[in-house]
Short mmCIF file of C-alpha atoms in Angstrom, two decimals:
data_model
loop_
_atom_site.label_atom_id
_atom_site.label_comp_id
_atom_site.label_asym_id
_atom_site.label_seq_id
_atom_site.Cartn_x
_atom_site.Cartn_y
_atom_site.Cartn_z
CA UNK A 244 11.84 22.28 30.57
CA UNK A 245 8.53 22.56 28.76
CA UNK A 246 7.81 25.78 30.65
CA UNK A 247 11.07 27.28 29.38
CA UNK A 248 10.21 26.13 25.86
CA UNK A 249 6.74 27.65 26.12
CA UNK A 250 8.20 30.93 27.38
CA UNK A 251 10.58 31.03 24.43
CA UNK A 252 7.84 30.22 21.93
CA UNK A 253 5.50 32.81 23.47
CA UNK A 254 7.78 35.54 22.14
CA UNK A 255 6.38 34.73 18.69
CA UNK A 256 3.11 32.98 19.51
CA UNK A 257 1.24 34.59 22.41
CA UNK A 258 -0.94 31.51 22.89
CA UNK A 259 1.95 29.76 24.62
CA UNK A 260 1.62 32.24 27.51
CA UNK A 261 -1.12 29.98 28.86
CA UNK A 262 1.54 27.58 30.11
CA UNK A 263 2.71 30.25 32.52
CA UNK A 264 -0.38 29.62 34.64
CA UNK A 265 0.39 27.43 37.65
CA UNK A 266 -3.13 25.99 37.67
CA UNK A 267 -2.82 24.64 34.12
CA UNK A 268 0.64 23.22 34.70
CA UNK A 269 -0.57 21.54 37.92
CA UNK A 270 -3.30 19.74 35.99
CA UNK A 271 -0.89 18.84 33.19
CA UNK A 272 1.64 17.60 35.75
CA UNK A 273 -0.95 15.31 37.34
CA UNK A 274 -1.96 13.93 33.93
CA UNK A 275 1.65 13.49 32.81
CA UNK A 276 2.68 11.65 35.98
CA UNK A 277 -0.40 9.45 35.74
CA UNK A 278 0.39 8.50 32.13
CA UNK A 279 4.06 7.82 32.94
CA UNK A 280 2.97 5.54 35.81
CA UNK A 281 0.55 3.66 33.57
CA UNK A 282 3.14 3.18 30.83
CA UNK A 283 6.15 2.39 33.03
CA UNK A 284 4.29 0.42 35.70
CA UNK A 285 4.17 -3.00 33.97
CA UNK A 286 7.84 -2.71 32.95
CA UNK A 287 8.94 -1.77 36.46
CA UNK A 288 6.93 -4.64 37.98
CA UNK A 289 8.39 -7.14 35.50
CA UNK A 290 11.91 -5.89 36.26
CA UNK A 291 11.38 -6.20 40.01
CA UNK A 292 9.97 -9.71 39.58
CA UNK A 293 12.88 -10.73 37.33
CA UNK A 294 15.36 -9.52 39.96
CA UNK A 295 13.37 -11.48 42.59
CA UNK A 296 12.82 -8.31 44.61
CA UNK A 297 9.90 -9.73 46.56
CA UNK A 298 8.22 -8.75 49.80
CA UNK A 299 9.11 -10.68 52.96
CA UNK A 300 6.07 -11.08 55.20
CA UNK A 301 6.39 -11.22 59.00
CA UNK A 302 5.39 -14.61 60.36
CA UNK A 303 3.78 -13.16 63.47
CA UNK A 304 1.47 -10.92 61.48
CA UNK A 305 -2.05 -11.62 60.22
CA UNK A 306 -2.08 -15.03 58.55
CA UNK A 307 -3.90 -13.63 55.52
CA UNK A 308 -0.72 -11.71 54.67
CA UNK A 309 1.34 -14.84 54.10
CA UNK A 310 -0.07 -15.04 50.57
CA UNK A 311 1.61 -11.69 49.83
CA UNK A 312 5.08 -13.16 50.26
CA UNK A 313 7.16 -12.72 47.12
CA UNK A 314 5.05 -9.90 45.67
CA UNK A 315 7.42 -7.38 44.01
CA UNK A 316 8.33 -4.53 46.33
CA UNK A 317 10.31 -1.28 45.92
CA UNK A 318 7.55 -0.09 43.59
CA UNK A 319 8.06 3.38 45.01
CA UNK A 320 10.74 3.71 42.35
CA UNK A 321 7.90 4.05 39.84
CA UNK A 322 6.43 6.93 41.84
CA UNK A 323 9.77 8.74 42.12
CA UNK A 324 10.47 8.33 38.40
CA UNK A 325 7.05 9.76 37.53
CA UNK A 326 7.40 12.68 39.96
CA UNK A 327 10.97 13.48 38.91
CA UNK A 328 10.33 13.48 35.15
CA UNK A 329 7.06 15.38 35.45
CA UNK A 330 8.47 18.06 37.74
CA UNK A 331 11.40 18.64 35.38
CA UNK A 332 8.97 18.91 32.47
CA UNK A 333 6.33 21.24 33.93
CA UNK A 334 7.95 22.88 36.95
CA UNK A 335 9.70 26.24 37.07
CA UNK A 336 13.31 25.10 37.40
CA UNK A 337 14.38 28.54 38.59
CA UNK A 338 12.22 28.18 41.71
CA UNK A 339 14.26 27.20 44.77
CA UNK A 340 11.34 25.58 46.56
CA UNK A 341 10.84 23.13 43.71
CA UNK A 342 14.46 22.01 44.01
CA UNK A 343 14.31 21.80 47.80
CA UNK A 344 11.28 19.49 47.77
CA UNK A 345 12.60 17.46 44.84
CA UNK A 346 15.97 16.93 46.55
CA UNK A 347 14.26 15.93 49.81
CA UNK A 348 12.02 13.47 47.97
CA UNK A 349 14.86 11.82 46.07
CA UNK A 350 17.16 11.92 49.10
CA UNK A 351 14.73 10.12 51.37
CA UNK A 352 13.92 7.82 48.49
CA UNK A 353 17.60 6.88 48.30
CA UNK A 354 17.62 6.05 52.03
CA UNK A 355 14.54 3.87 51.59
CA UNK A 356 15.97 2.25 48.46
CA UNK A 357 19.12 1.18 50.26
CA UNK A 358 17.07 -0.18 53.15
CA UNK A 359 14.81 -2.16 50.80
CA UNK A 360 17.76 -3.38 48.75
CA UNK A 361 19.51 -4.82 51.78
CA UNK A 362 16.32 -6.57 52.86
CA UNK A 363 15.36 -8.22 49.59
CA UNK A 364 18.64 -8.60 47.69
CA UNK A 365 21.07 -9.32 50.51
CA UNK A 366 18.37 -11.19 52.46
CA UNK A 367 19.07 -9.09 55.54
CA UNK A 368 15.74 -8.86 57.42
CA UNK A 369 16.98 -5.82 59.35
CA UNK A 370 17.80 -3.87 56.23
CA UNK A 371 19.60 -0.65 56.99
CA UNK A 372 20.17 -0.53 60.75
CA UNK A 373 17.60 1.69 62.43
CA UNK A 374 20.24 3.99 63.88
CA UNK A 375 21.79 4.58 60.46
CA UNK A 376 18.43 5.06 58.78
CA UNK A 377 17.48 7.61 61.41
CA UNK A 378 20.94 9.21 61.16
CA UNK A 379 20.69 9.85 57.41
CA UNK A 380 17.08 10.99 57.73
CA UNK A 381 18.23 13.42 60.40
CA UNK A 382 21.17 14.70 58.36
CA UNK A 383 18.97 15.47 55.36
CA UNK A 384 16.14 16.83 57.50
CA UNK A 385 18.43 19.17 59.44
CA UNK A 386 20.15 20.34 56.26
CA UNK A 387 16.82 21.32 54.74
CA UNK A 388 15.66 22.91 58.00
CA UNK A 389 18.80 25.06 58.23
CA UNK A 390 18.52 26.09 54.58
CA UNK A 391 14.87 27.11 54.92
CA UNK A 392 15.56 28.94 58.18
CA UNK A 393 18.35 31.09 56.81
CA UNK A 394 16.73 31.69 53.42
CA UNK A 395 13.51 33.06 54.93
CA UNK A 396 13.05 36.79 54.42
CA UNK A 397 9.49 37.14 55.72
CA UNK A 398 8.85 37.10 59.52
CA UNK A 399 5.65 35.07 59.03
CA UNK A 400 7.75 32.26 57.63
CA UNK A 401 9.12 31.73 61.15
CA UNK A 402 5.76 31.43 62.90
CA UNK A 403 3.62 28.45 63.82
CA UNK A 404 0.21 29.19 62.36
CA UNK A 405 -2.76 27.92 64.38
CA UNK A 406 -5.71 27.04 62.11
CA UNK A 407 -9.28 28.26 62.74
CA UNK A 408 -8.00 31.46 64.40
CA UNK A 409 -7.42 34.73 62.56
CA UNK A 410 -4.51 36.11 64.51
CA UNK A 411 -3.17 33.23 66.61
CA UNK A 412 0.40 32.31 65.73
CA UNK A 413 3.55 31.64 67.70
CA UNK A 414 6.95 33.08 66.77
CA UNK A 415 9.47 30.27 66.57
CA UNK A 416 12.77 32.01 66.00
CA UNK A 417 15.54 30.38 64.01
CA UNK A 418 16.21 27.55 66.47
CA UNK A 419 12.53 26.79 67.00
CA UNK A 420 11.90 26.81 63.26
CA UNK A 421 14.78 24.40 62.63
CA UNK A 422 13.58 22.01 65.33
CA UNK A 423 9.97 22.09 64.10
CA UNK A 424 11.00 21.61 60.48
CA UNK A 425 13.21 18.67 61.38
CA UNK A 426 10.46 17.00 63.42
CA UNK A 427 7.81 17.51 60.72
CA UNK A 428 9.94 16.15 57.86
CA UNK A 429 11.39 13.15 59.68
CA UNK A 430 8.16 12.46 61.56
CA UNK A 431 5.94 12.54 58.48
CA UNK A 432 8.39 10.38 56.55
CA UNK A 433 8.30 7.65 59.18
CA UNK A 434 4.56 8.01 59.74
CA UNK A 435 3.77 7.25 56.09
CA UNK A 436 6.23 4.36 56.22
CA UNK A 437 4.48 2.83 59.24
CA UNK A 438 1.09 3.17 57.52
CA UNK A 439 2.26 1.37 54.38
CA UNK A 440 1.20 -2.10 55.47
CA UNK A 441 -1.93 -2.90 53.46
CA UNK A 442 -2.73 -2.75 49.75
CA UNK A 443 -3.40 0.88 48.86
CA UNK A 444 -3.57 2.03 52.48
CA UNK A 445 -0.79 4.62 52.42
CA UNK A 446 -0.85 5.84 48.83
CA UNK A 447 -4.45 7.09 48.62
CA UNK A 448 -4.24 9.31 51.73
CA UNK A 449 -0.95 10.61 50.36
CA UNK A 450 -2.66 11.52 47.08
CA UNK A 451 -5.51 13.30 48.86
CA UNK A 452 -3.21 15.24 51.18
CA UNK A 453 -0.93 16.20 48.27
CA UNK A 454 -3.92 17.54 46.34
CA UNK A 455 -5.05 19.57 49.35
CA UNK A 456 -1.57 20.93 49.97
CA UNK A 457 -1.44 22.00 46.33
CA UNK A 458 -4.33 24.36 47.10
CA UNK A 459 -2.55 25.71 50.18
CA UNK A 460 0.63 26.18 48.13
CA UNK A 461 -1.18 28.07 45.41
CA UNK A 462 -2.85 30.34 47.96
CA UNK A 463 0.42 30.95 49.86
CA UNK A 464 2.16 31.90 46.62
CA UNK A 465 -0.50 34.45 45.66
CA UNK A 466 -0.31 37.81 47.43
CA UNK A 467 -3.99 38.44 46.66
CA UNK A 468 -5.38 35.11 47.92
CA UNK A 469 -3.02 34.97 50.89
CA UNK A 470 -4.10 38.43 52.04
CA UNK A 471 -7.79 37.67 51.55
CA UNK A 472 -7.60 34.35 53.44
CA UNK A 473 -5.30 35.74 56.16
CA UNK A 474 -2.48 33.33 55.37
CA UNK A 475 1.23 34.19 55.17
CA UNK A 476 2.37 35.16 51.70
CA UNK A 477 5.31 32.98 50.67
CA UNK A 478 6.74 34.23 47.34
CA UNK A 479 7.42 31.30 45.04
CA UNK A 480 5.46 28.74 47.07
CA UNK A 481 2.74 28.55 44.44
CA UNK A 482 5.05 26.60 42.15
CA UNK A 483 4.93 23.71 44.63
CA UNK A 484 1.40 23.04 43.37
CA UNK A 485 2.96 21.66 40.19
CA UNK A 486 5.15 19.27 42.17
CA UNK A 487 2.18 18.20 44.28
CA UNK A 488 0.09 17.69 41.15
CA UNK A 489 2.81 15.36 39.90
CA UNK A 490 2.78 13.53 43.24
CA UNK A 491 -0.98 13.08 43.11
CA UNK A 492 -0.89 11.82 39.53
CA UNK A 493 2.02 9.47 40.21
CA UNK A 494 0.26 8.17 43.33
CA UNK A 495 -2.96 7.44 41.47
CA UNK A 496 -0.98 5.66 38.76
CA UNK A 497 0.76 3.55 41.39
CA UNK A 498 -2.57 2.78 43.07
CA UNK A 499 -3.69 1.14 39.81
CA UNK A 500 -1.11 -1.58 40.49
CA UNK A 501 -1.16 -1.39 44.30
CA UNK A 502 -4.91 -1.80 44.77
CA UNK A 503 -6.06 -5.06 46.34
CA UNK A 504 -4.78 -7.60 45.48
CA UNK A 505 -1.55 -5.66 44.98
CA UNK A 506 0.76 -6.44 42.07
CA UNK A 507 3.52 -4.40 43.68
CA UNK A 508 4.31 -2.81 47.03
CA UNK A 509 5.71 0.66 47.60
CA UNK A 510 8.52 -0.22 49.97
CA UNK A 511 10.53 2.23 52.04
CA UNK A 512 11.83 3.85 48.86
CA UNK A 513 8.37 5.26 48.22
CA UNK A 514 6.94 5.68 51.70
CA UNK A 515 9.89 7.56 53.21
CA UNK A 516 10.16 9.83 50.17
CA UNK A 517 6.46 10.72 49.95
CA UNK A 518 6.18 11.41 53.67
CA UNK A 519 9.24 13.66 53.63
CA UNK A 520 7.88 15.54 50.62
CA UNK A 521 4.55 16.22 52.34
CA UNK A 522 6.32 17.39 55.48
CA UNK A 523 8.64 19.71 53.58
CA UNK A 524 5.80 21.34 51.64
CA UNK A 525 3.76 21.80 54.83
CA UNK A 526 6.70 23.59 56.46
CA UNK A 527 7.27 25.87 53.47
CA UNK A 528 3.61 26.95 53.30
CA UNK A 529 3.40 27.15 57.14
CA UNK A 530 0.67 24.52 57.53
CA UNK A 531 2.27 22.01 59.88
CA UNK A 532 -0.81 21.70 62.11
CA UNK A 533 -3.10 21.36 59.12
CA UNK A 534 -0.87 18.56 57.83
CA UNK A 535 -1.30 16.78 61.17
CA UNK A 536 -5.07 17.16 60.85
CA UNK A 537 -5.28 15.92 57.27
CA UNK A 538 -2.78 13.16 57.97
CA UNK A 539 -4.68 11.98 61.03
CA UNK A 540 -4.48 8.38 59.86
CA UNK A 541 -0.69 8.64 59.67
CA UNK A 542 -0.62 10.22 63.13
CA UNK A 543 -2.84 7.50 64.62
CA UNK A 544 -0.72 4.74 63.10
CA UNK A 545 2.45 6.26 64.52
CA UNK A 546 0.98 6.85 67.97
CA UNK A 547 -0.32 3.27 68.06
CA UNK A 548 3.21 1.94 67.57
CA UNK A 549 4.71 4.29 70.15
CA UNK A 550 1.99 3.47 72.71
CA UNK A 551 2.29 -0.26 72.10
CA UNK A 552 6.06 -0.27 72.56
CA UNK A 553 6.04 1.91 75.67
CA UNK A 554 3.17 0.01 77.33
CA UNK A 555 4.76 -3.34 76.49
CA UNK A 556 8.03 -2.32 78.15
CA UNK A 557 6.49 -0.82 81.28
CA UNK A 558 3.73 -3.39 81.83
CA UNK A 559 5.85 -6.49 81.66
CA UNK A 560 4.71 -7.65 78.24
CA UNK A 561 1.08 -6.52 78.09
CA UNK A 562 -0.38 -4.90 74.97
CA UNK A 563 -2.85 -2.10 74.26
CA UNK A 564 -3.60 -3.24 70.72
CA UNK A 565 -3.84 -6.73 69.29
CA UNK A 566 -0.98 -5.70 67.01
CA UNK A 567 0.60 -2.42 65.92
CA UNK A 568 0.46 -0.44 63.67
CA UNK A 569 -3.23 0.27 64.11
CA UNK A 570 -4.42 -1.29 60.83
CA UNK A 571 -3.27 -4.73 62.04
CA UNK A 572 -5.30 -4.28 65.22
CA UNK A 573 -8.48 -3.99 63.18
CA UNK A 574 -7.50 -6.86 60.89
CA UNK A 575 -7.04 -9.18 63.86
CA UNK A 576 -10.34 -7.88 65.20
CA UNK A 577 -12.19 -9.30 62.21
CA UNK A 578 -12.13 -6.54 59.60
CA UNK A 579 -11.16 -7.63 56.11
CA UNK A 580 -8.15 -5.92 54.58
CA UNK A 581 -10.28 -4.05 52.06
CA UNK A 582 -12.58 -2.84 54.86
CA UNK A 583 -9.66 -1.41 56.81
CA UNK A 584 -8.24 0.32 53.75
CA UNK A 585 -11.48 1.86 52.48
CA UNK A 586 -12.57 2.98 55.95
CA UNK A 587 -9.21 4.62 56.56
CA UNK A 588 -9.61 6.33 53.16
CA UNK A 589 -13.02 7.65 54.20
CA UNK A 590 -11.57 8.99 57.45
CA UNK A 591 -8.82 10.71 55.48
CA UNK A 592 -11.37 12.31 53.14
CA UNK A 593 -13.17 13.80 56.13
CA UNK A 594 -9.92 15.01 57.70
CA UNK A 595 -8.74 16.56 54.42
CA UNK A 596 -12.04 18.43 54.13
CA UNK A 597 -11.58 19.70 57.68
CA UNK A 598 -8.07 20.81 56.75
CA UNK A 599 -9.33 22.62 53.66
CA UNK A 600 -12.00 24.35 55.71
CA UNK A 601 -9.23 26.16 57.63
CA UNK A 602 -8.67 28.24 54.51
CA UNK A 603 -11.81 30.21 55.30
CA UNK A 604 -12.98 29.29 58.80
CA UNK A 605 -11.00 31.75 60.88
#
């Protein structure tokens, strides 16, 4: 909206042309989302507390977590509000990629919201049944995958790009692209959700990965930079940097209230939405493998759950980890919650830097 206003005003005052730059609007989006989170955060937390929307803590988990019981949850609503308002203010609303990612984010947020609502309001510990949650995630993921597949006009948009190699890529075809897109969106959504178990654990890696993907988006949307760095040129992808700037700003604002000891938890409404958004952007800019590298913590958390479940079933009740997801394993091993969180942050920083290095190391 503000971009359209600036474009209209620039007809008389040329200085307003500066708002046409994606880089400036990305910075402004991050600042705007951060300010919205700061201002709305206390109100959202008070509303959640007044509605008694508190976190239920598993009794078989680390005993230190029992003190968290009753802490307001569904705080991901704050993140989605900040991202939505900011994107509408600073984003180019004629850009189809902006709408695709925004719809995916809000759609997965709605699935998570219903799941959280059933858990805390209707006191149903199961929430939305797993099969229905997965069904609606799949419906939305496939819909987006089909849309992106049949709206692609550039052959490179249908290839799996292998980082660190100049010319290594694998043609996917329409079917392969749809399958990969579906797996990345749904997989990343659930991976972030599994990681969201400690104060600040999931949100900071999300912020860092969003900031890195903003760089990839900007490069992919620039014919000059894309050609120089040997990346596929995706017309219009650069505008996703504004959305990702909003995500980073909203995430940092949420972290202010989610840092240990947390005043509010994200809930599925935030975790599912943010993961799906990261996955969708990675698919659009053709950086699925780089996303897996930068999101190594998310990948490890997901694999730990899968390995634990499979080994438990086939070994007659034995376990690989003390508890899954992985962060609980380290907690029960003697690490304090803050140690687990900060160390996982440090690992993510290193992985994000490795991911960024793929821009040039080819």
